[in-house]
Short mmCIF file of N, CA, C and O in Angstrom, two decimals:
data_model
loop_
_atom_site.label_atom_id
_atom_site.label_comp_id
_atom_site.label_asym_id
_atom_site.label_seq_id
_atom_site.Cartn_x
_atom_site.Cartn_y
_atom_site.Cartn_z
N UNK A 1 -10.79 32.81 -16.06
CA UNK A 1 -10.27 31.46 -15.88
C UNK A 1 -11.01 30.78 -14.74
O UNK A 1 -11.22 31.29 -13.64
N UNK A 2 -11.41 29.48 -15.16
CA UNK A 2 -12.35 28.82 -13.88
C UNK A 2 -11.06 28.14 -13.15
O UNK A 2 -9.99 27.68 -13.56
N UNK A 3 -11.74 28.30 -11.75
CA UNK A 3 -10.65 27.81 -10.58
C UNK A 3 -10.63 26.09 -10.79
O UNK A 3 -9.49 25.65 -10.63
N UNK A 4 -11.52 25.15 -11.08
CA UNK A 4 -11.69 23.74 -10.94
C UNK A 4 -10.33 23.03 -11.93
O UNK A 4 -9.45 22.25 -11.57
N UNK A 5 -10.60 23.75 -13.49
CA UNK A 5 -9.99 22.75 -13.96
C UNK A 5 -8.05 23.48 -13.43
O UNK A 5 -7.09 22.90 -13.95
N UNK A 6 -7.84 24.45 -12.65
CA UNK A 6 -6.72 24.65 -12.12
C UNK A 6 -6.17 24.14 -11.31
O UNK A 6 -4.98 24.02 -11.03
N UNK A 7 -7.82 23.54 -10.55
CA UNK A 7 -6.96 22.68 -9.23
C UNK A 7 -7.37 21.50 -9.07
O UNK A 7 -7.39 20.83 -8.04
N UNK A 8 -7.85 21.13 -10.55
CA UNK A 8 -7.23 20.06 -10.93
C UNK A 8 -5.85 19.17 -11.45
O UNK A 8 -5.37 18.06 -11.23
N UNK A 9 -5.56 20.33 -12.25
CA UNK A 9 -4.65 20.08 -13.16
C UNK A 9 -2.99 20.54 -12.04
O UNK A 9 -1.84 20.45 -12.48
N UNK A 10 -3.29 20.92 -10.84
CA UNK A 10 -2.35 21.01 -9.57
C UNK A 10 -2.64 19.88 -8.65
O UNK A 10 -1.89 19.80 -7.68
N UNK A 11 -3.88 18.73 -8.79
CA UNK A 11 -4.02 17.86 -7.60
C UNK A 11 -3.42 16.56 -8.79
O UNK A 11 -2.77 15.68 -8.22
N UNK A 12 -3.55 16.40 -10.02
CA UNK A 12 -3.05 15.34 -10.91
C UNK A 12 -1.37 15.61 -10.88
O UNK A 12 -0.54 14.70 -10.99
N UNK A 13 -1.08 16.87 -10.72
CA UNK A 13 0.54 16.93 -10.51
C UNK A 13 0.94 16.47 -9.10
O UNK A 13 2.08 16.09 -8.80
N UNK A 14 0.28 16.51 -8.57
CA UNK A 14 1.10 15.98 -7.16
C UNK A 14 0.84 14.32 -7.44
O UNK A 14 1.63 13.43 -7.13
N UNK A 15 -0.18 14.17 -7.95
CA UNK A 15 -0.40 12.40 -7.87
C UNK A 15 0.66 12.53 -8.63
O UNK A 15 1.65 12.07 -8.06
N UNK A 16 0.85 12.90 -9.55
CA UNK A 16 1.74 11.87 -10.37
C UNK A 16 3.47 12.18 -9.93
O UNK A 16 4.43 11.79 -10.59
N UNK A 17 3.54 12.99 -8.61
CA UNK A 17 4.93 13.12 -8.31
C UNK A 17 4.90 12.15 -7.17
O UNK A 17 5.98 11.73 -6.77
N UNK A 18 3.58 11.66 -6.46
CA UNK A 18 3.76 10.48 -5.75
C UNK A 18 3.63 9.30 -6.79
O UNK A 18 4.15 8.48 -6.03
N UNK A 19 3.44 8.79 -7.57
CA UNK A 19 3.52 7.87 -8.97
C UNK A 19 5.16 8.03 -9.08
O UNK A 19 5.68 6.92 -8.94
N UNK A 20 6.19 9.14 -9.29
CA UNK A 20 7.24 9.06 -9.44
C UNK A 20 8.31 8.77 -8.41
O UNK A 20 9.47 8.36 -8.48
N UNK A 21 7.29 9.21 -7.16
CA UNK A 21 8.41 8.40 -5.82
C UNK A 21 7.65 7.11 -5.59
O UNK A 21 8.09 6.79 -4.49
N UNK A 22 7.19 6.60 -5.78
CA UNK A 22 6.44 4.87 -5.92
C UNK A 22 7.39 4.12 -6.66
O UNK A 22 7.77 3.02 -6.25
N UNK A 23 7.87 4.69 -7.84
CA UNK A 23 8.66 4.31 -8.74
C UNK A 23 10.20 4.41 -8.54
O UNK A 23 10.98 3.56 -8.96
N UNK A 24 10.57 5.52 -7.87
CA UNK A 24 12.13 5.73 -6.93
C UNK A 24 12.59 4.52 -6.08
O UNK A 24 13.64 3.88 -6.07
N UNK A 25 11.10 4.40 -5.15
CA UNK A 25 11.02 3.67 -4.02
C UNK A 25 11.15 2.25 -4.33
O UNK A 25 11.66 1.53 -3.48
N UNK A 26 10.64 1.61 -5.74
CA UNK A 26 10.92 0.12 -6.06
C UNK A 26 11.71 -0.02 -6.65
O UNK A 26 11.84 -1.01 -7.37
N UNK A 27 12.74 1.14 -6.53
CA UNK A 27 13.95 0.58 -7.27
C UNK A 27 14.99 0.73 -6.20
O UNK A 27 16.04 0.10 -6.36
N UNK A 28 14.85 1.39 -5.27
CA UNK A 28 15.39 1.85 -4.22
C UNK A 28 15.62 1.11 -2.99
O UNK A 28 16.62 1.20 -2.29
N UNK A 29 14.34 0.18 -2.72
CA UNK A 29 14.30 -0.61 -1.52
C UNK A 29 15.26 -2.00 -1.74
O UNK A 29 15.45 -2.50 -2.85
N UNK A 30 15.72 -2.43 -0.73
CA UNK A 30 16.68 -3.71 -0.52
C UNK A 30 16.23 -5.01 -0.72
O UNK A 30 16.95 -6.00 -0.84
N UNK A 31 14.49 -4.95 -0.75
CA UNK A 31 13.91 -6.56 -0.68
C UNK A 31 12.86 -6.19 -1.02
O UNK A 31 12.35 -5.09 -0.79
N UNK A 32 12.15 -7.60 -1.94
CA UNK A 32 10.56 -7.15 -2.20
C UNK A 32 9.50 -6.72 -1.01
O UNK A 32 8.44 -6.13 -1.22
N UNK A 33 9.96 -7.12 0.24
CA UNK A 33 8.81 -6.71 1.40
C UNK A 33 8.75 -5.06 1.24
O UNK A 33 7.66 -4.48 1.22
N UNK A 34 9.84 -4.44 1.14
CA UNK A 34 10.07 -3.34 1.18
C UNK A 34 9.36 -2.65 0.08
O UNK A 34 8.57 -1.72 0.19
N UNK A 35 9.83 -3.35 -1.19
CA UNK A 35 9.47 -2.33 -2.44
C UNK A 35 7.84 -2.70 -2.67
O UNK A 35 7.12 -2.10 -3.47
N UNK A 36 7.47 -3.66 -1.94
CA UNK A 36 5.69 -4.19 -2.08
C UNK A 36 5.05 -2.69 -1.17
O UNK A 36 4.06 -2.01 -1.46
N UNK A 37 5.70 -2.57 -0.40
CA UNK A 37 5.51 -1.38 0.58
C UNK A 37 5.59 -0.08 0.37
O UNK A 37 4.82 0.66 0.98
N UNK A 38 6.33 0.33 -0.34
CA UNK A 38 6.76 1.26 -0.80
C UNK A 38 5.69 2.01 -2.36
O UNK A 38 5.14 3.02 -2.79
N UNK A 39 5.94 0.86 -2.57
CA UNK A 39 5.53 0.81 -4.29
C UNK A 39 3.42 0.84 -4.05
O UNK A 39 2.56 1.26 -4.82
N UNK A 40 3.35 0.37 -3.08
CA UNK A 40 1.48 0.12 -2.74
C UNK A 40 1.35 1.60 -1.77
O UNK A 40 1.23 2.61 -2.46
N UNK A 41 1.36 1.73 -0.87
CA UNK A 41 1.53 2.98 -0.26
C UNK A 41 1.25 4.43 -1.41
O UNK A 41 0.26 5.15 -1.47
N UNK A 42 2.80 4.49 -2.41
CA UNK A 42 2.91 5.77 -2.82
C UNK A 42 1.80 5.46 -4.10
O UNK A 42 0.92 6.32 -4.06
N UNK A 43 1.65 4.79 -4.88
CA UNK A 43 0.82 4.15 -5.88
C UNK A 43 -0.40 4.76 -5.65
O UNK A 43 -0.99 5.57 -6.36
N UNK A 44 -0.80 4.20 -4.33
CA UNK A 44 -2.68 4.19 -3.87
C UNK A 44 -3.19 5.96 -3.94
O UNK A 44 -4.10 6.49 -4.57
N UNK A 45 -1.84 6.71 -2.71
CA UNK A 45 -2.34 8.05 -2.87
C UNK A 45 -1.90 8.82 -4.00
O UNK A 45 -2.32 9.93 -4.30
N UNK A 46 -0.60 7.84 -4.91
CA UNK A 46 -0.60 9.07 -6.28
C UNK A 46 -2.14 8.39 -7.42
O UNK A 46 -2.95 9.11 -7.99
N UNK A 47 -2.13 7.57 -7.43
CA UNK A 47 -3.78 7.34 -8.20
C UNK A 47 -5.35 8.00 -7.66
O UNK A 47 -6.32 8.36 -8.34
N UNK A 48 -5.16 7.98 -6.34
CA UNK A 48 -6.45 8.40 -6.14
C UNK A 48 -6.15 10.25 -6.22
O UNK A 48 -6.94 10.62 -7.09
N UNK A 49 -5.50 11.30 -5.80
CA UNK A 49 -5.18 12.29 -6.28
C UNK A 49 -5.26 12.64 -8.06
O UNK A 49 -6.02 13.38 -8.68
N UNK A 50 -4.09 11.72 -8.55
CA UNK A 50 -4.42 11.85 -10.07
C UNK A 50 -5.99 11.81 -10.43
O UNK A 50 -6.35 12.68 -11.22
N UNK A 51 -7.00 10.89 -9.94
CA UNK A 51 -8.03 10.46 -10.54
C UNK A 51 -8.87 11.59 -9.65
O UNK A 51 -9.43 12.40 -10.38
N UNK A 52 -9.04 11.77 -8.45
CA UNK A 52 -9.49 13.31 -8.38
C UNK A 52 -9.52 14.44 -8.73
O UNK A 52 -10.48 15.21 -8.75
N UNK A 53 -8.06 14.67 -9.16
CA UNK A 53 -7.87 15.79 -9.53
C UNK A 53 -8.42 15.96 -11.59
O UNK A 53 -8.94 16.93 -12.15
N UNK A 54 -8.04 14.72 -12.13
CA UNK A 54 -9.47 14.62 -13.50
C UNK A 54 -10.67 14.77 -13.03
O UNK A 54 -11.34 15.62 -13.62
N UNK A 55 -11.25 14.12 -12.01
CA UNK A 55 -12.51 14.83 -11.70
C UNK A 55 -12.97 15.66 -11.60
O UNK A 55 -14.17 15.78 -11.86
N UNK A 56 -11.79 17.12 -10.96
CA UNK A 56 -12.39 18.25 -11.05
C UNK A 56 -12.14 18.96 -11.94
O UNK A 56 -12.57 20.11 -11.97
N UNK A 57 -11.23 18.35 -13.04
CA UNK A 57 -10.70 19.12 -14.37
C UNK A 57 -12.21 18.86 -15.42
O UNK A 57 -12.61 19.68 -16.24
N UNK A 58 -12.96 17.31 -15.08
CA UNK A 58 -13.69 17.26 -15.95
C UNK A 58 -14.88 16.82 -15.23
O UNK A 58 -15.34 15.67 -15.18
N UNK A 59 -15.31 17.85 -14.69
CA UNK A 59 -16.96 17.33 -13.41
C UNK A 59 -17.82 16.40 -14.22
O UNK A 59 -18.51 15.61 -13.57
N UNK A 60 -17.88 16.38 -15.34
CA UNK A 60 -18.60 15.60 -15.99
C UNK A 60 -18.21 13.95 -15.24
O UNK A 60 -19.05 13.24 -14.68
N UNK A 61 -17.03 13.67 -15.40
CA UNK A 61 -16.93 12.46 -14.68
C UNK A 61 -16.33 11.85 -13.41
O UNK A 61 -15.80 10.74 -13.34
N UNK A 62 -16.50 12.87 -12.28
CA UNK A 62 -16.53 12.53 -11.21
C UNK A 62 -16.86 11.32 -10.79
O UNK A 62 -16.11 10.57 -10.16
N UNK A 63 -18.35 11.00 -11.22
CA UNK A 63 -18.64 9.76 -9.89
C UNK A 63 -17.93 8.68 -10.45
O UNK A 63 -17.48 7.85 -9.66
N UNK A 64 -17.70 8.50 -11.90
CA UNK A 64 -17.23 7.10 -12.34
C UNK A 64 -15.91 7.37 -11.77
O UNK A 64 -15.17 6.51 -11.29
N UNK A 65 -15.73 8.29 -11.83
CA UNK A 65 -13.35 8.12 -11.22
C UNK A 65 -13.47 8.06 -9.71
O UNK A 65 -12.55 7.60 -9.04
N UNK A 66 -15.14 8.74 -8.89
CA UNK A 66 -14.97 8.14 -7.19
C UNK A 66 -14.96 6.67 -7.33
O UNK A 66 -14.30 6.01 -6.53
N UNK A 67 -15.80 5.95 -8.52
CA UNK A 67 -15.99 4.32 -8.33
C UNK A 67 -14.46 3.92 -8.32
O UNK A 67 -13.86 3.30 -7.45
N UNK A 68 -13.90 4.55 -9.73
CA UNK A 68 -12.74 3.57 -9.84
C UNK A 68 -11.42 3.93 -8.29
O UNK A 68 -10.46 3.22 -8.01
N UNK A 69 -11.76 4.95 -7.73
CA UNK A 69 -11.20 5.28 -6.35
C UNK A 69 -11.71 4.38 -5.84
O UNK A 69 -10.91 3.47 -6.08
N UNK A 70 -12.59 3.91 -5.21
CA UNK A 70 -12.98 3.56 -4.40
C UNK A 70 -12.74 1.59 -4.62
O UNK A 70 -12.46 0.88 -3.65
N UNK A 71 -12.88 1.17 -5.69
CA UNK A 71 -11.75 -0.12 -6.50
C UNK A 71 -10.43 -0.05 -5.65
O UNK A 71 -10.11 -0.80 -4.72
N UNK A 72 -9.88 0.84 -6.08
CA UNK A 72 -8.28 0.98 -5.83
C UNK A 72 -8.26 1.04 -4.54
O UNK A 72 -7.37 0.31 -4.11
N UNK A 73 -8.92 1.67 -3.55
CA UNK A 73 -9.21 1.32 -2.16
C UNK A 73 -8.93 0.53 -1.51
O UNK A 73 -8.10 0.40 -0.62
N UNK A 74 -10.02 -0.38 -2.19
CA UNK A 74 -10.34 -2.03 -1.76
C UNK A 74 -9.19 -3.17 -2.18
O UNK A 74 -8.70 -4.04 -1.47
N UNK A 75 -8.91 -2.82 -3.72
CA UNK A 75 -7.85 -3.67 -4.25
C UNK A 75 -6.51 -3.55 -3.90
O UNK A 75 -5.90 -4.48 -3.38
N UNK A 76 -5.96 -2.39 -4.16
CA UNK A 76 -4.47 -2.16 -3.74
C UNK A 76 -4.21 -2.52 -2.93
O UNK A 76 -3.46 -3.45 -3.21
N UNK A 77 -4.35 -2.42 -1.49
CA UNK A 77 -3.84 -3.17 -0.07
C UNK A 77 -3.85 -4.48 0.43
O UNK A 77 -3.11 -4.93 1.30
N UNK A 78 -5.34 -5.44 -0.62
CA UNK A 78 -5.45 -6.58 -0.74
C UNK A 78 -4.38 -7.30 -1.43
O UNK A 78 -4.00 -8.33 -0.87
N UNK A 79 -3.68 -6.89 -2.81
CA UNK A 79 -3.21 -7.35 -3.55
C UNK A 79 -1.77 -7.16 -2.96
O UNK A 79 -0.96 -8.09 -2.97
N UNK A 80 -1.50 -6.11 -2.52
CA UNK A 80 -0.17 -6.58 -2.18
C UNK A 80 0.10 -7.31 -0.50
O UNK A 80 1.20 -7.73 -0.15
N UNK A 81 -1.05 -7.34 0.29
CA UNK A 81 -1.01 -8.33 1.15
C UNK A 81 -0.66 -9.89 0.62
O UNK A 81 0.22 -10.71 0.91
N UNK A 82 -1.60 -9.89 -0.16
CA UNK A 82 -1.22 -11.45 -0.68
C UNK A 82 0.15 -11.85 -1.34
O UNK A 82 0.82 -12.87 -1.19
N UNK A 83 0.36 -10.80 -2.05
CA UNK A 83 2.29 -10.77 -3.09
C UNK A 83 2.63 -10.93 -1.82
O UNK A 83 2.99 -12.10 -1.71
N UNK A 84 2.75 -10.11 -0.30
CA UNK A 84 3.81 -10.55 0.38
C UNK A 84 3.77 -11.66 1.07
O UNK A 84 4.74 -12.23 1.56
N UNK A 85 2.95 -11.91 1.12
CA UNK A 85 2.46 -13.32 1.99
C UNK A 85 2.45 -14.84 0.84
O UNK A 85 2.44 -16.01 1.24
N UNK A 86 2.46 -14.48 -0.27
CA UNK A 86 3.53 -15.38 -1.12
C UNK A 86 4.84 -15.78 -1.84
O UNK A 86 5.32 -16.68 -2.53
N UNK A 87 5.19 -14.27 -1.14
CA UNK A 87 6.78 -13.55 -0.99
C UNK A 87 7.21 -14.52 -0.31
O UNK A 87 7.92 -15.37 -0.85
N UNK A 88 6.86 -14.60 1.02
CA UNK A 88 7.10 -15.20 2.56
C UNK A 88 7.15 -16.73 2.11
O UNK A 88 8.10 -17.51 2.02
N UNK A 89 5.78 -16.86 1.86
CA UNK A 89 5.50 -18.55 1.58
C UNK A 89 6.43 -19.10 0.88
O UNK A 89 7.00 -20.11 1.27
N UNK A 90 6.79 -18.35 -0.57
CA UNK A 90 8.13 -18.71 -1.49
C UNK A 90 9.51 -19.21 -0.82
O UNK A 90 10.22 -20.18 -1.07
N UNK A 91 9.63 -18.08 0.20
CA UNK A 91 10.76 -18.24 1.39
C UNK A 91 12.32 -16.98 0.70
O UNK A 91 13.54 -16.96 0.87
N UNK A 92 11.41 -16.21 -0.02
CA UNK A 92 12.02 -14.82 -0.37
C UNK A 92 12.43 -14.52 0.95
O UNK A 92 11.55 -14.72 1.78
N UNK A 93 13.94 -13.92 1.58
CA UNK A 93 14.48 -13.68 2.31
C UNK A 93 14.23 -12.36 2.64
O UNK A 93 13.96 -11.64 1.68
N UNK A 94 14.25 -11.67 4.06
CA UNK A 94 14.44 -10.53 4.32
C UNK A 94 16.01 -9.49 4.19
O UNK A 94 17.15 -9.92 4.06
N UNK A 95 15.73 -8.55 4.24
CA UNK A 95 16.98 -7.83 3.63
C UNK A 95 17.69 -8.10 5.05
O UNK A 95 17.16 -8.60 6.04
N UNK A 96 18.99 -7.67 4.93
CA UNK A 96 19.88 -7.96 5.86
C UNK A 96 19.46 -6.99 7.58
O UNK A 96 19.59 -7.27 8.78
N UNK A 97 18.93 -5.86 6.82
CA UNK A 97 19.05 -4.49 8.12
C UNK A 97 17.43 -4.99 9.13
O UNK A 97 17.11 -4.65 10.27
N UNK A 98 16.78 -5.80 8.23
CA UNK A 98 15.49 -6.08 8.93
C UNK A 98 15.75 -6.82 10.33
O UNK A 98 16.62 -7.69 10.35
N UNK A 99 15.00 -6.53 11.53
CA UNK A 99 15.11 -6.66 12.43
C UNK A 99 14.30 -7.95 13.23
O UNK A 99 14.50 -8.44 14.34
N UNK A 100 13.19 -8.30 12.07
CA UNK A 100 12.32 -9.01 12.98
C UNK A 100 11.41 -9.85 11.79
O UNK A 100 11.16 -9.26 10.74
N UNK A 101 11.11 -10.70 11.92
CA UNK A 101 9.96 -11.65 10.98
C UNK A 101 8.85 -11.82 11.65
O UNK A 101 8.73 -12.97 12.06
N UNK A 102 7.44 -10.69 12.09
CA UNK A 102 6.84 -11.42 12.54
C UNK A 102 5.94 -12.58 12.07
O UNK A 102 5.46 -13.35 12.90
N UNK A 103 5.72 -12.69 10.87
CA UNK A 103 4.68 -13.79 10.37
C UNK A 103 5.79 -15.31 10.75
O UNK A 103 5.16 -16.33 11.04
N UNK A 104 7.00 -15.39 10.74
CA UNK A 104 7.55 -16.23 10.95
C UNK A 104 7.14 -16.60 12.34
O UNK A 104 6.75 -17.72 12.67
N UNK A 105 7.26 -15.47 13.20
CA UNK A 105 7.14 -15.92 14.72
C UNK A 105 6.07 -16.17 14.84
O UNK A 105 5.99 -17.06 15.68
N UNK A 106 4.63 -15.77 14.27
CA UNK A 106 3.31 -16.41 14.08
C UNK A 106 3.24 -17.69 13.60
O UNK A 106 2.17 -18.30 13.65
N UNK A 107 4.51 -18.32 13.02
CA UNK A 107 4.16 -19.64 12.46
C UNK A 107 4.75 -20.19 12.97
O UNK A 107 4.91 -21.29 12.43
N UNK A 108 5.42 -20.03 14.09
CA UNK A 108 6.16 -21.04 14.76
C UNK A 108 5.56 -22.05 15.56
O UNK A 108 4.45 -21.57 15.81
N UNK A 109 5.62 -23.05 16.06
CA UNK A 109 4.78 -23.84 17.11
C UNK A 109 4.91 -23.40 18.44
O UNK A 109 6.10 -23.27 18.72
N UNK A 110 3.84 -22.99 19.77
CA UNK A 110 4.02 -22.78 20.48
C UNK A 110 4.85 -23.25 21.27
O UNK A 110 5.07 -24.45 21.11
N UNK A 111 5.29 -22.85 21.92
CA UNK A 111 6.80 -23.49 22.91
C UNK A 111 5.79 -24.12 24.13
O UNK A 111 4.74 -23.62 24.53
N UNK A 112 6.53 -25.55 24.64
CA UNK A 112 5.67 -26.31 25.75
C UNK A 112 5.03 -25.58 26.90
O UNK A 112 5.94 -25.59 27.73
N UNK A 113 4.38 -25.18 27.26
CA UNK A 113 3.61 -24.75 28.53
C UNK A 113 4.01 -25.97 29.83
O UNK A 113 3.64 -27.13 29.64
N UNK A 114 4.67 -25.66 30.96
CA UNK A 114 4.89 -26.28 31.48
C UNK A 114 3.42 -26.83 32.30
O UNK A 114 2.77 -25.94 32.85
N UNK A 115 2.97 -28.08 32.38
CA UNK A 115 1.92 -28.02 33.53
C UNK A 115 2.09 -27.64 34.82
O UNK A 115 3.08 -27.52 35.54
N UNK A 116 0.33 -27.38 35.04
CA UNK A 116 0.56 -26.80 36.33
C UNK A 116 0.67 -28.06 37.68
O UNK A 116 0.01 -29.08 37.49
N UNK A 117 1.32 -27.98 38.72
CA UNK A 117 1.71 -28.89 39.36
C UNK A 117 -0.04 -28.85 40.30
O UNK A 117 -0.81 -27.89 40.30
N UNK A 118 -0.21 -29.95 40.88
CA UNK A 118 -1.38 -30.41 41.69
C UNK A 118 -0.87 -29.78 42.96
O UNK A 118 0.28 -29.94 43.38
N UNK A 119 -2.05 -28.86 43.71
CA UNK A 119 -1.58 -29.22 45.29
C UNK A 119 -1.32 -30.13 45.96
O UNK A 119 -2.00 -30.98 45.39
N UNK A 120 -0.69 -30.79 47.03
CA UNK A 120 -0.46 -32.12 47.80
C UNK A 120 -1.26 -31.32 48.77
O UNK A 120 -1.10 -30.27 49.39
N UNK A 121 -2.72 -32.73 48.62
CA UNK A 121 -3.88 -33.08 49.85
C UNK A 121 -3.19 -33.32 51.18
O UNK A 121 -3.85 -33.59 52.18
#
């Protein structure tokens, strides 16, 4: 028995048990900030595992599944930056337990700076 396509077919099982908590997790979380988070996070490392672990089940196509890794890289963290940041823009609310908005406090207008007073000549 060759060791590759074994530990392959053991690195596509763990991706796809992070694929199944990705999927726990967006049903699970209280607000889309959360489940954008949740759901991109467990997604990125159960795909790139799954798609490694075919690589070593089938060496033949390694480099095309590093390309499409290396896609998912670039794309996944982009794409759900933007969902949340049109989450926000929409004016989708934060869940109740959340503690803090910072993009809100980034968009606020700076508060007056008092001037500085002149010495008296």
């Amino acid at each position: 028995m060759d060791f590759l396509p074994l530990a392959g077919a053991v690195i596509v099982f763990i991706g796809s048990l992070f694929l199944l908590l990705a999927a726990i997790g967006i049903l699970r979380m209280p607000d889309a900030y959360n489940r954008l988070q949740a759901g991109t996070k467990a997604t990125t490392l159960g795909v790139i595992l799954t798609l490694l672990g075919l690589g070593l089940y089938e060496p033949a196509w390694l480099p095309k599944l590093i390309v499409i890794v290396l896609f998912v890289l670039i794309t996944n963290p982009l794409s759900s930056h933007a969902l949340a940041r049109a989450a926000h823009g929409a004016g989708l609310p934060l869940a109740d337990g959340s503690v803090r908005d910072e993009l809100a406090e980034a968009k606020a207008p700076p508060a007056a700076i008092p001037a500085k007073e002149e010495p008296a000549t």
